[in-house]
Short mmCIF file of C-alpha atoms in Angstrom, two decimals:
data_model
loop_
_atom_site.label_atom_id
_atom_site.label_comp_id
_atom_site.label_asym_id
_atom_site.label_seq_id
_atom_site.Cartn_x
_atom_site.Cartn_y
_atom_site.Cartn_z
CA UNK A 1 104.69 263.95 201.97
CA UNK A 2 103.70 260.64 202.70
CA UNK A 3 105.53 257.16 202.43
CA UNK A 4 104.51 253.66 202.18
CA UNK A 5 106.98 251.80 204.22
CA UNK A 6 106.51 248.59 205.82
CA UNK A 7 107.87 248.40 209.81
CA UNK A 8 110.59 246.20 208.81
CA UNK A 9 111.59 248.83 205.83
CA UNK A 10 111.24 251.37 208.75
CA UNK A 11 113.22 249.33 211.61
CA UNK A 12 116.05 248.76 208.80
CA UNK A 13 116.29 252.72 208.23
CA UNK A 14 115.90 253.72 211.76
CA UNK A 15 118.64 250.77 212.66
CA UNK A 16 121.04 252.72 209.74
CA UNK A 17 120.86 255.95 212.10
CA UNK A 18 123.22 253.55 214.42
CA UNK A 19 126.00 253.66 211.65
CA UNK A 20 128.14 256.03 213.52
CA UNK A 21 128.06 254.12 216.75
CA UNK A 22 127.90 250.45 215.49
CA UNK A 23 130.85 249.24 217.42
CA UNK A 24 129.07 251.22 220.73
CA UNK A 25 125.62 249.27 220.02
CA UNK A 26 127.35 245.93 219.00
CA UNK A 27 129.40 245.75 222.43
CA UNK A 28 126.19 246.88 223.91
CA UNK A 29 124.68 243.65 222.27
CA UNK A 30 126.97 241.58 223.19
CA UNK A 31 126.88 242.58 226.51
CA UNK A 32 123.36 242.39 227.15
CA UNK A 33 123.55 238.67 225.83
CA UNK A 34 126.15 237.82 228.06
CA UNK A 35 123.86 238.95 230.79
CA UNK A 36 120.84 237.37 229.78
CA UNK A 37 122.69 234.44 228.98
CA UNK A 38 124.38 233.84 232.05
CA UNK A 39 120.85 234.47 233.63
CA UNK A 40 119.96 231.22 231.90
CA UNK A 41 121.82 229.34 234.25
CA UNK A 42 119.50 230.28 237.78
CA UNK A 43 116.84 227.45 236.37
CA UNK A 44 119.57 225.19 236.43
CA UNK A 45 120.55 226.08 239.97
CA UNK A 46 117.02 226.31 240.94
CA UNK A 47 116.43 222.87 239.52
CA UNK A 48 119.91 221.45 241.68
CA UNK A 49 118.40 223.06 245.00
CA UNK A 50 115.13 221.07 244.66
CA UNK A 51 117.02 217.46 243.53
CA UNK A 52 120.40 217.50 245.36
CA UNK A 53 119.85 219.78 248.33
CA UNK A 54 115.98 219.38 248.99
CA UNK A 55 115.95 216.00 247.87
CA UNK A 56 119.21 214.60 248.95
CA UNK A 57 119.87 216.78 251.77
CA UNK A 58 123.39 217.55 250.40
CA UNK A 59 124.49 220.42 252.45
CA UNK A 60 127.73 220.89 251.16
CA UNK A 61 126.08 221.33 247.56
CA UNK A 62 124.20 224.34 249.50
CA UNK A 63 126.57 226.57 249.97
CA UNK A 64 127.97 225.90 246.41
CA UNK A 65 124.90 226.95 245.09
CA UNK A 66 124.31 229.88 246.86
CA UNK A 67 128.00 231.13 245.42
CA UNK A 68 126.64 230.50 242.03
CA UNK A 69 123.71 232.17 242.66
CA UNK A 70 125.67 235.50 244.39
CA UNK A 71 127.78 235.21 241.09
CA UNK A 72 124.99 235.62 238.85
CA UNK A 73 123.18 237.94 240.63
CA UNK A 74 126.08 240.34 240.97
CA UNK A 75 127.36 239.80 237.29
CA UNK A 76 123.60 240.27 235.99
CA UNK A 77 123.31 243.42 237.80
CA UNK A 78 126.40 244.93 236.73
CA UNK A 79 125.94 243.80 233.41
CA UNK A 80 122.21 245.33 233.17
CA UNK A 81 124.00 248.60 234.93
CA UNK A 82 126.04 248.64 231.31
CA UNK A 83 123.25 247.83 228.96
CA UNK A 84 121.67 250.69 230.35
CA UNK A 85 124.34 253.21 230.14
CA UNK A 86 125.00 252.13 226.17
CA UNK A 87 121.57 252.87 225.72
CA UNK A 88 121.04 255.82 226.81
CA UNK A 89 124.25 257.16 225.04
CA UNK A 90 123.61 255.54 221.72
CA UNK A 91 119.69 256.89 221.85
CA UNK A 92 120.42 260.00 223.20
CA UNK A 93 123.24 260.63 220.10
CA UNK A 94 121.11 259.23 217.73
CA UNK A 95 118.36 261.52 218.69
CA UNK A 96 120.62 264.49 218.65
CA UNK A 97 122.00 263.42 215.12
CA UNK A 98 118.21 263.30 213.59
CA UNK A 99 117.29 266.68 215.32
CA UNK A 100 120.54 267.95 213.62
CA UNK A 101 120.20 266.85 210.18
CA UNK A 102 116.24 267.78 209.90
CA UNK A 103 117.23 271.33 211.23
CA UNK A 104 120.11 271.44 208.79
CA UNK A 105 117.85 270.41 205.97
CA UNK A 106 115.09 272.83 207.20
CA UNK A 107 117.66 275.63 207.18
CA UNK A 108 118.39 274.87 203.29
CA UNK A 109 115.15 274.47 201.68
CA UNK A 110 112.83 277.35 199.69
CA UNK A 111 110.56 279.96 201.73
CA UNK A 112 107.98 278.39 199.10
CA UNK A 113 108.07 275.60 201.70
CA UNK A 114 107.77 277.82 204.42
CA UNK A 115 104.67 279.55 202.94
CA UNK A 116 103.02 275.62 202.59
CA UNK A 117 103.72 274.93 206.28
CA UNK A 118 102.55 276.31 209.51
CA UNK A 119 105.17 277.14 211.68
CA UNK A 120 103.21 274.25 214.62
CA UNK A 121 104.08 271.64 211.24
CA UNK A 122 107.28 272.76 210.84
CA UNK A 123 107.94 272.66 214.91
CA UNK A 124 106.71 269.09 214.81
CA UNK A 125 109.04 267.50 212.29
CA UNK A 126 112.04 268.91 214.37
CA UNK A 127 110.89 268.00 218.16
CA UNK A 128 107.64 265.34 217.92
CA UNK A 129 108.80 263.33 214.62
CA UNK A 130 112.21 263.36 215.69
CA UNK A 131 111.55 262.03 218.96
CA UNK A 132 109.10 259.53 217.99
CA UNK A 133 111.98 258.29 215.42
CA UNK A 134 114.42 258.09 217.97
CA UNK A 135 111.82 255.52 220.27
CA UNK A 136 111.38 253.64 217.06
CA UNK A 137 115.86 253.25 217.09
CA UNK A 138 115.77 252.05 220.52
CA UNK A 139 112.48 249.48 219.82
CA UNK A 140 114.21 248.68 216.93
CA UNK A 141 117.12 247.55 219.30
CA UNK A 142 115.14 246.03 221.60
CA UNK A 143 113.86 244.09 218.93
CA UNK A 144 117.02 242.57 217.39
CA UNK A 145 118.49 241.86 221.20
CA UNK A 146 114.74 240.08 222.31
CA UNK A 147 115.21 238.36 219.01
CA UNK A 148 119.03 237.02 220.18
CA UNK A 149 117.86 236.26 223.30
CA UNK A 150 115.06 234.02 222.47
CA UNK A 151 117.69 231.77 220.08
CA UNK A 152 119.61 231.54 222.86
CA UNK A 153 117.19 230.25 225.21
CA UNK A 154 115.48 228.04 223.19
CA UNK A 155 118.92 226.39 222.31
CA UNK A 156 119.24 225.97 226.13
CA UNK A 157 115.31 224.46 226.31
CA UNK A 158 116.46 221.61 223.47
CA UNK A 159 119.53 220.98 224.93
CA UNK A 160 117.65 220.49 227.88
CA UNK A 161 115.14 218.14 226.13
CA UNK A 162 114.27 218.29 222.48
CA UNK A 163 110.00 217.04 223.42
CA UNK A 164 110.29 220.85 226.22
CA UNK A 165 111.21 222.58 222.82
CA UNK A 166 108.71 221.19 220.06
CA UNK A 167 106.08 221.71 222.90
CA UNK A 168 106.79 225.40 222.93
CA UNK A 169 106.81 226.02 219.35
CA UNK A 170 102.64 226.43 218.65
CA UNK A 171 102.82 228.75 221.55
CA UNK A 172 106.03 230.90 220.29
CA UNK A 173 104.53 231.12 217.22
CA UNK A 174 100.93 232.48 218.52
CA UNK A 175 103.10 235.03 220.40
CA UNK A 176 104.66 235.97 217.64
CA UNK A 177 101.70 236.15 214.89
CA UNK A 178 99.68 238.61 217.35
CA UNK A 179 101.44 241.69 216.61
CA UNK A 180 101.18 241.60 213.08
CA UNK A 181 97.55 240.62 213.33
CA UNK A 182 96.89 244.05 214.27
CA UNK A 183 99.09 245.93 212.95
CA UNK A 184 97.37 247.95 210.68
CA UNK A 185 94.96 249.22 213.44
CA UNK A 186 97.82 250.37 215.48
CA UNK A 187 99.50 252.40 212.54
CA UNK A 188 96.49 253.92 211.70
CA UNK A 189 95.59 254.68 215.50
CA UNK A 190 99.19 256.09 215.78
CA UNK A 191 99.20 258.28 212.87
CA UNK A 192 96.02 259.99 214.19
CA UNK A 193 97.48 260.86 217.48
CA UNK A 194 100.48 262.30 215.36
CA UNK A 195 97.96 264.86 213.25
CA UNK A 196 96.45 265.56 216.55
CA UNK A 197 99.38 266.66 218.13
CA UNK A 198 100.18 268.66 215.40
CA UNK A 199 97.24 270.42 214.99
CA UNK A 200 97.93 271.45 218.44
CA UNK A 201 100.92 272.71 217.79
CA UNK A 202 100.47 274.64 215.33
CA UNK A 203 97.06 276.04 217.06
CA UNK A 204 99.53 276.92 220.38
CA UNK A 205 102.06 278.69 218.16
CA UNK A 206 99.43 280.53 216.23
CA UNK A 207 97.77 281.70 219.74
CA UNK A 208 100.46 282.43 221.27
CA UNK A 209 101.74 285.02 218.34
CA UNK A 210 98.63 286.53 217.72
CA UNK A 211 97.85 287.08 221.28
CA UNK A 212 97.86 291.06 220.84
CA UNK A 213 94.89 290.70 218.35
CA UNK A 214 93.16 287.68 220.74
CA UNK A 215 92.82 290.35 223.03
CA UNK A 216 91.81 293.14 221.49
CA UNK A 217 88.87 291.12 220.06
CA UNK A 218 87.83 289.75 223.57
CA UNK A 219 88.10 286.30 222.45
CA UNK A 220 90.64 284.73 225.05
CA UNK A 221 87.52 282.55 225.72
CA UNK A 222 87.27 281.15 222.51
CA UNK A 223 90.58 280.13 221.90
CA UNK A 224 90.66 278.38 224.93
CA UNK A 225 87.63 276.44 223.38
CA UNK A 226 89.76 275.58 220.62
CA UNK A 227 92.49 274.79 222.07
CA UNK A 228 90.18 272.28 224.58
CA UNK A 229 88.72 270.70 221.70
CA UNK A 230 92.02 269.70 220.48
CA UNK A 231 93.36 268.51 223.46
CA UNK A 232 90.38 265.99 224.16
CA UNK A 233 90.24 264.40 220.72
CA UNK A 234 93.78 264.26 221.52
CA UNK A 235 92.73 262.63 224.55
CA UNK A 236 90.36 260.27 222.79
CA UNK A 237 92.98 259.55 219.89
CA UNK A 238 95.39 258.51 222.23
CA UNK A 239 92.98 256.05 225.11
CA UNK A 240 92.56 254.10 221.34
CA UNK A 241 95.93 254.14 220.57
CA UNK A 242 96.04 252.05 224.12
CA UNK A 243 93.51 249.89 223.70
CA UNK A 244 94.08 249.14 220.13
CA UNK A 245 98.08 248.38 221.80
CA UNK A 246 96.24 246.39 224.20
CA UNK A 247 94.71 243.92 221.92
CA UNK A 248 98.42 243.30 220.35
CA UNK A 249 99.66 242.40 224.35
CA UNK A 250 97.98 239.17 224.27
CA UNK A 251 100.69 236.93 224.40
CA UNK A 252 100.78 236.21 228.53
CA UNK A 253 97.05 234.94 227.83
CA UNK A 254 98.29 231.97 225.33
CA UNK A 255 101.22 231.59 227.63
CA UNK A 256 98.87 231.09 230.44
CA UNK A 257 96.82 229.18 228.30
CA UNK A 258 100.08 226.40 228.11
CA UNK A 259 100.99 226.05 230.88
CA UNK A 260 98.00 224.11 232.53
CA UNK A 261 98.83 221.88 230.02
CA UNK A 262 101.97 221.33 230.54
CA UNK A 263 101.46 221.15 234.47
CA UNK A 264 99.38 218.55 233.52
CA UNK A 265 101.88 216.50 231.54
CA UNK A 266 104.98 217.40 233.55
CA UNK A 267 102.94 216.47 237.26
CA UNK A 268 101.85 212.93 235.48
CA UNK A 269 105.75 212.18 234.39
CA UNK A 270 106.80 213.38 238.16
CA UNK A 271 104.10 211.05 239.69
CA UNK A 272 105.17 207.79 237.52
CA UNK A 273 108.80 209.01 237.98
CA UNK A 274 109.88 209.44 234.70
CA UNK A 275 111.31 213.23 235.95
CA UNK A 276 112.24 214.81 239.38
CA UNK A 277 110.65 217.48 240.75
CA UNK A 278 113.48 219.49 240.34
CA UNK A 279 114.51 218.78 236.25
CA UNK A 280 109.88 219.59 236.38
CA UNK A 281 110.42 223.03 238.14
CA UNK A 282 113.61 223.34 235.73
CA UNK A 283 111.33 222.95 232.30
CA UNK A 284 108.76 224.79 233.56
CA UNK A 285 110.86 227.97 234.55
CA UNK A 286 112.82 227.53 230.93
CA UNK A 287 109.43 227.92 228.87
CA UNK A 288 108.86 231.03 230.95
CA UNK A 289 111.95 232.46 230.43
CA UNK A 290 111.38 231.44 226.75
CA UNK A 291 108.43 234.02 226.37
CA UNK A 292 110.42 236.43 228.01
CA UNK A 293 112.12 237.72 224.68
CA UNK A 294 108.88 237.58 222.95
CA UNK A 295 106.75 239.85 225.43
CA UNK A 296 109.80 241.78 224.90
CA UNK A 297 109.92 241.91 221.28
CA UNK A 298 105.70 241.86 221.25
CA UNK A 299 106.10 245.39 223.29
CA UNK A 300 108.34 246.59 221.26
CA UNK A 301 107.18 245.90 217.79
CA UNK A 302 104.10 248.03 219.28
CA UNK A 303 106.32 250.82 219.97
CA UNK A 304 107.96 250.73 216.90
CA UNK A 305 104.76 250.62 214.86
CA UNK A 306 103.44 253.62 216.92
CA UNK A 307 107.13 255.23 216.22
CA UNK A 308 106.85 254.56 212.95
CA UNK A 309 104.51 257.18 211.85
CA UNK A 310 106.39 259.52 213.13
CA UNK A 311 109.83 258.11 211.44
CA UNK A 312 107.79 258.19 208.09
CA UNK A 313 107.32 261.77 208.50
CA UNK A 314 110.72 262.37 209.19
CA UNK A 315 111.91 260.32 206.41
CA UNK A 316 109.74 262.15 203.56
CA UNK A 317 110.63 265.49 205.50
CA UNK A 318 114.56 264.73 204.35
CA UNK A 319 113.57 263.77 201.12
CA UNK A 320 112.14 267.07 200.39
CA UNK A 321 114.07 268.65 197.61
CA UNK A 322 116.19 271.34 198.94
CA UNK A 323 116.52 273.92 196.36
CA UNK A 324 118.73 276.85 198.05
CA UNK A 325 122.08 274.80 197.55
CA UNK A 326 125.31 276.84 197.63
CA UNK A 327 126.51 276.35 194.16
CA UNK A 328 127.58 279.32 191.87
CA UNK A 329 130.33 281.74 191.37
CA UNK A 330 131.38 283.36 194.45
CA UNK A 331 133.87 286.26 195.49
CA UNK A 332 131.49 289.04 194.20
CA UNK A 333 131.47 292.57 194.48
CA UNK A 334 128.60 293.87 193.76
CA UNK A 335 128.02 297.95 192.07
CA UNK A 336 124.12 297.21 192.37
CA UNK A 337 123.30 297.69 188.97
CA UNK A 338 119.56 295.86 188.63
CA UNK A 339 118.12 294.79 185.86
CA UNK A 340 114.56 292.69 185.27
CA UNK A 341 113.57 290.89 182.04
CA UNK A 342 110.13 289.73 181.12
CA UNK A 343 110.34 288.43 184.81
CA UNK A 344 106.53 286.41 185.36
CA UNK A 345 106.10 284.94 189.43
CA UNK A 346 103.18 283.58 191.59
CA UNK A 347 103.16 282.10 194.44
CA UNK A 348 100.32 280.02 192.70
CA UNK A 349 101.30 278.67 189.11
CA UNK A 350 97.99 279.52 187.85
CA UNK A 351 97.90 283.20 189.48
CA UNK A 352 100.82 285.49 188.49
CA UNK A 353 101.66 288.13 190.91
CA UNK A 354 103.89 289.89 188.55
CA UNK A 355 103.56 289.51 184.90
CA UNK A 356 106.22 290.30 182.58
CA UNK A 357 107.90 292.93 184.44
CA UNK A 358 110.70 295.03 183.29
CA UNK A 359 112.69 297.66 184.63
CA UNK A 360 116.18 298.69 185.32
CA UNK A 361 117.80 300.38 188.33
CA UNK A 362 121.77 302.08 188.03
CA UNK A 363 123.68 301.84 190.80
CA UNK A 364 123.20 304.40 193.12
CA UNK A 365 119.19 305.29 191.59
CA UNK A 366 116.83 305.37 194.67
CA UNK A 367 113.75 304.31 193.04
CA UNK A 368 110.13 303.95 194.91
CA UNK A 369 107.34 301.34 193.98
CA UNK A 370 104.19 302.55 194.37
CA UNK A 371 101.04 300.52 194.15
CA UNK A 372 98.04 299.27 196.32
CA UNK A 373 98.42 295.88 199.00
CA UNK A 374 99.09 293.08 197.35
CA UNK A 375 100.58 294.52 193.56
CA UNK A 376 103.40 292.74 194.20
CA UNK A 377 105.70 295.61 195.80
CA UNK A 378 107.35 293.06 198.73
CA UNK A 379 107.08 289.84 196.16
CA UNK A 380 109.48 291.78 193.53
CA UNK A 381 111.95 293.01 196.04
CA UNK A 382 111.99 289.19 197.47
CA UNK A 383 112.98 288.18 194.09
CA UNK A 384 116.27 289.66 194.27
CA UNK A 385 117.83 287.87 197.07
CA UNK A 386 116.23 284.83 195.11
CA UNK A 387 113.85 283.81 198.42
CA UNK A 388 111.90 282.66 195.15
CA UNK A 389 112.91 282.36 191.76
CA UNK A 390 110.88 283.85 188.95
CA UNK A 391 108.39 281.52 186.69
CA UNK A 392 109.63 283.33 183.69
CA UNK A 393 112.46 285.48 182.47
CA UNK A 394 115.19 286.60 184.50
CA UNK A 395 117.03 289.18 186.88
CA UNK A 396 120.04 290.64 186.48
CA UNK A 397 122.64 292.14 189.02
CA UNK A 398 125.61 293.76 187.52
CA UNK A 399 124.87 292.00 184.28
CA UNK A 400 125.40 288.83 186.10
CA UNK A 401 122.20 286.52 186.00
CA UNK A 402 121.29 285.97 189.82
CA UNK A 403 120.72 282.46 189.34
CA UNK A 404 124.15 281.70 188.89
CA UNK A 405 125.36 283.49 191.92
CA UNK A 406 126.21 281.74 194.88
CA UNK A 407 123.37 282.49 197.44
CA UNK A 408 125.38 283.29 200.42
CA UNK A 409 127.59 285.07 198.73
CA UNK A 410 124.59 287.15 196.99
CA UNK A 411 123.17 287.66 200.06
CA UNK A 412 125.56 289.03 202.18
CA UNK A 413 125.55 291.76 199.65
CA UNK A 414 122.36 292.83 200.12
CA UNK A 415 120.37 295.38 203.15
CA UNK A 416 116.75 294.00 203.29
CA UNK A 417 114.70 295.66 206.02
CA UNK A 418 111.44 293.52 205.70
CA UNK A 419 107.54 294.79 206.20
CA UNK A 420 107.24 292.85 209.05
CA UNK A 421 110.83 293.07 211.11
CA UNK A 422 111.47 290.10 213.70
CA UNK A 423 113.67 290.52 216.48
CA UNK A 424 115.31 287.09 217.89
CA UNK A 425 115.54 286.25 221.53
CA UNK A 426 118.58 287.89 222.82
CA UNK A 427 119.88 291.39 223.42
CA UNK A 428 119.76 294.39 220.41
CA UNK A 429 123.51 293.49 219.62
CA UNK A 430 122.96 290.14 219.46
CA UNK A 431 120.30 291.03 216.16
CA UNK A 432 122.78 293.65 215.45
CA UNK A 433 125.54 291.36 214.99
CA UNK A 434 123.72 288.43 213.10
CA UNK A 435 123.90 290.65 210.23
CA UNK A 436 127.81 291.30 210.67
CA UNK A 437 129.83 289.31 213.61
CA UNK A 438 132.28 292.02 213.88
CA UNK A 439 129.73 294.71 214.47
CA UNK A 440 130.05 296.34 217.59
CA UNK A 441 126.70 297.80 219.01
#
């Protein structure tokens, strides 16, 4: 249940989980750009302080200043007060709505899926997969606002001066090519702490229900050695999902790595006077601002590739087929008349569990099947409510092939008191009344 999907293929799905709340996350987009770019504006003030108050020791010009600089301070807080609130709604919905539909879908697909899946694999696609999905929405997010952001800025930086801009191109684009350098490490790291995780799962959930026999074997010890041993390669999967995440993080390093070099050519046009001090502190605090978005959009292209494993999962997990769909002729009233015909199943294909079987049962005929474990007694009575459907031949209930019944409608027809009963968290008439609402206990 795998899928090859490139991280832009995977940002563009995750991004169509925000269909419901587009006009939430655009006016969250819009906001945060109006924040960041009305932050774009303190260089420029910075800049002023340095040439007209510093320099030509215009106090008037101070205090004007200062207002602009309360002004965007306040608006850039309240504004950043807003992005965050639209984030956490849109995330936390879209989160819900994924843990919704793969619990929906779960509900409706075959106990032959069931029988492939431990119940720690199962656990995972619903909580872990679900909730790495929903970090790869908001990266995704980040990723499309960083990228906005940058334009913006470096439209400021060449409207500032067109030589600040062309100098900060080699070093945008080395920001931008690290990511994707490793990017097939981090995937791979990512999808190893994913297994690991649910191995443990599904160790814990095994553990935990088969704590009665634990016990009576004396091995409490040795299941806590297993469950160690999972939990420090999960450990040691994880410390290389960092480092490998590390190596991706290297864009401050070329940053640093430009702007010696541009100290160097900014100081020499300050000393022969070709710029102020103040337009030099100006550039230099633009090209830093530039990288901003990028570090952003570096971090989060990390988190989405680490996210994306998980989305994968949750993306082949919906595409499984789900073959208990609610078609077929409803408003039934069943006599109980049973009748099976040449009826072949397995739970393998190549290992029949019933062969050609055929009987009939009259309504009201209490009939007993007697055989050894394992003849098939449980498998054939599972056949009827169609939790599997026969390889071969066909079942009859009232002369009415099963197959086209409606299932719900089949169901609620049928008593089935199973070999292993399970009683769900909750009071007796709470089980009592799952079978019938009105059923007083």
């Amino acid at each position: 249940m795998e899928q090859n999907l490139g991280s832009a293929k995977i940002a563009v799905r995750l991004l169509g989980a925000l269909k419901p709340y587009w006009g939430l996350a655009l006016l969250c987009l819009i906001v945060y750009a109006g924040s960041r770019g009305l932050f774009l504006f303190t260089p420029w003030v910075e800049g002023q302080f340095l040439d007209r108050v510093f320099g030509e020791k215009d106090a008037d010009y101070l205090f004007v200043l200062v207002g602009v600089w309360f002004g965007i301070a306040l608006t850039t807080y309240l504004t950043s007060l807003g992005t965050g609130y639209f984030v956490s709604k849109i995330t936390g919905q879209t989160r819900r709505d994924m843990q919704l539909n793969v619990y929906q879908h779960l509900r409706f697909l075959p106990c032959r899926f069931y029988d492939n899946h431990t119940t720690g694999q199962i656990m995972a696609y619903v909580n872990t997969d679900t909730a790495s999905a929903a970090e790869g929405i908001l990266a995704s997010g980040w990723i499309v606002a960083g990228g906005v952001e940058f334009v913006i800025t470096l439209a400021v930086v060449f409207w500032v001066n067109p030589w600040l801009g062309l100098f900060s191109i080699p070093f945008t684009l080395a920001v931008v090519y690290l990511p994707i350098l490793f990017r097939r490490p981090v995937q791979n790291a990512s999808k190893q702490v994913l297994q690991e995780r649910e191995s443990i799962s599904s160790r814990l959930q095994e553990g935990i229900a088969g704590s009665r026999e634990i016990k009576s074997l004396g091995h409490e010890m040795r299941d806590m050695g297993f469950i160690g041993g999972s939990l420090n390669t999960l450990v040691r999967a994880e410390v290389r999902q960092a480092v490998i995440g590390g190596l991706t993080a290297l864009g401050p390093l070329v940053s640093w790595l430009g702007n010696p070099l541009f100290f160097l050519i900014g100081g020499k046009m300050v000393i022969d006077g070709d710029i102020s001090v103040g337009f030099f502190w100006m550039a230099t605090r633009y090209l830093n601002l530039l990288t901003f978005p990028l570090y952003r959009c570096q971090n989060e292209y990390q988190k989405l590739l680490q996210a994306g494993e998980g989305a994968k999962r949750v993306f082949a997990f919906l595409e499984e087929n789900p073959t208990e769909t609610q078609d077929g002729i409803t408003g039934i009233n069943l006599q109980g008349q049973i009748r099976f015909e040449t009826v072949t199943f397995g739970y393998n294909e190549t290992e029949p569990v019933l062969e050609n079987v055929t009987f009939e049962v009259q309504p009201g005929q209490l009939v007993a099947l007697v055989g050894p474990s394992g003849a098939g007694k449980s498998t054939l009575l599972n056949l009827i409510p169609r939790f599997y459907g026969p390889t071969q031949g066909h079942i009859y209930v009232d002369a009415r092939d099963i197959s086209t019944l409606n299932l719900r409608a089949l169901r609620s027809q049928i008593g089935t008191v199973f070999q292993d009963p399970y009683l769900f968290s909750g009071s007796i008439e709470e089980n009592i009344r799952m079978g019938h609402d009105t059923q007083s206990a």
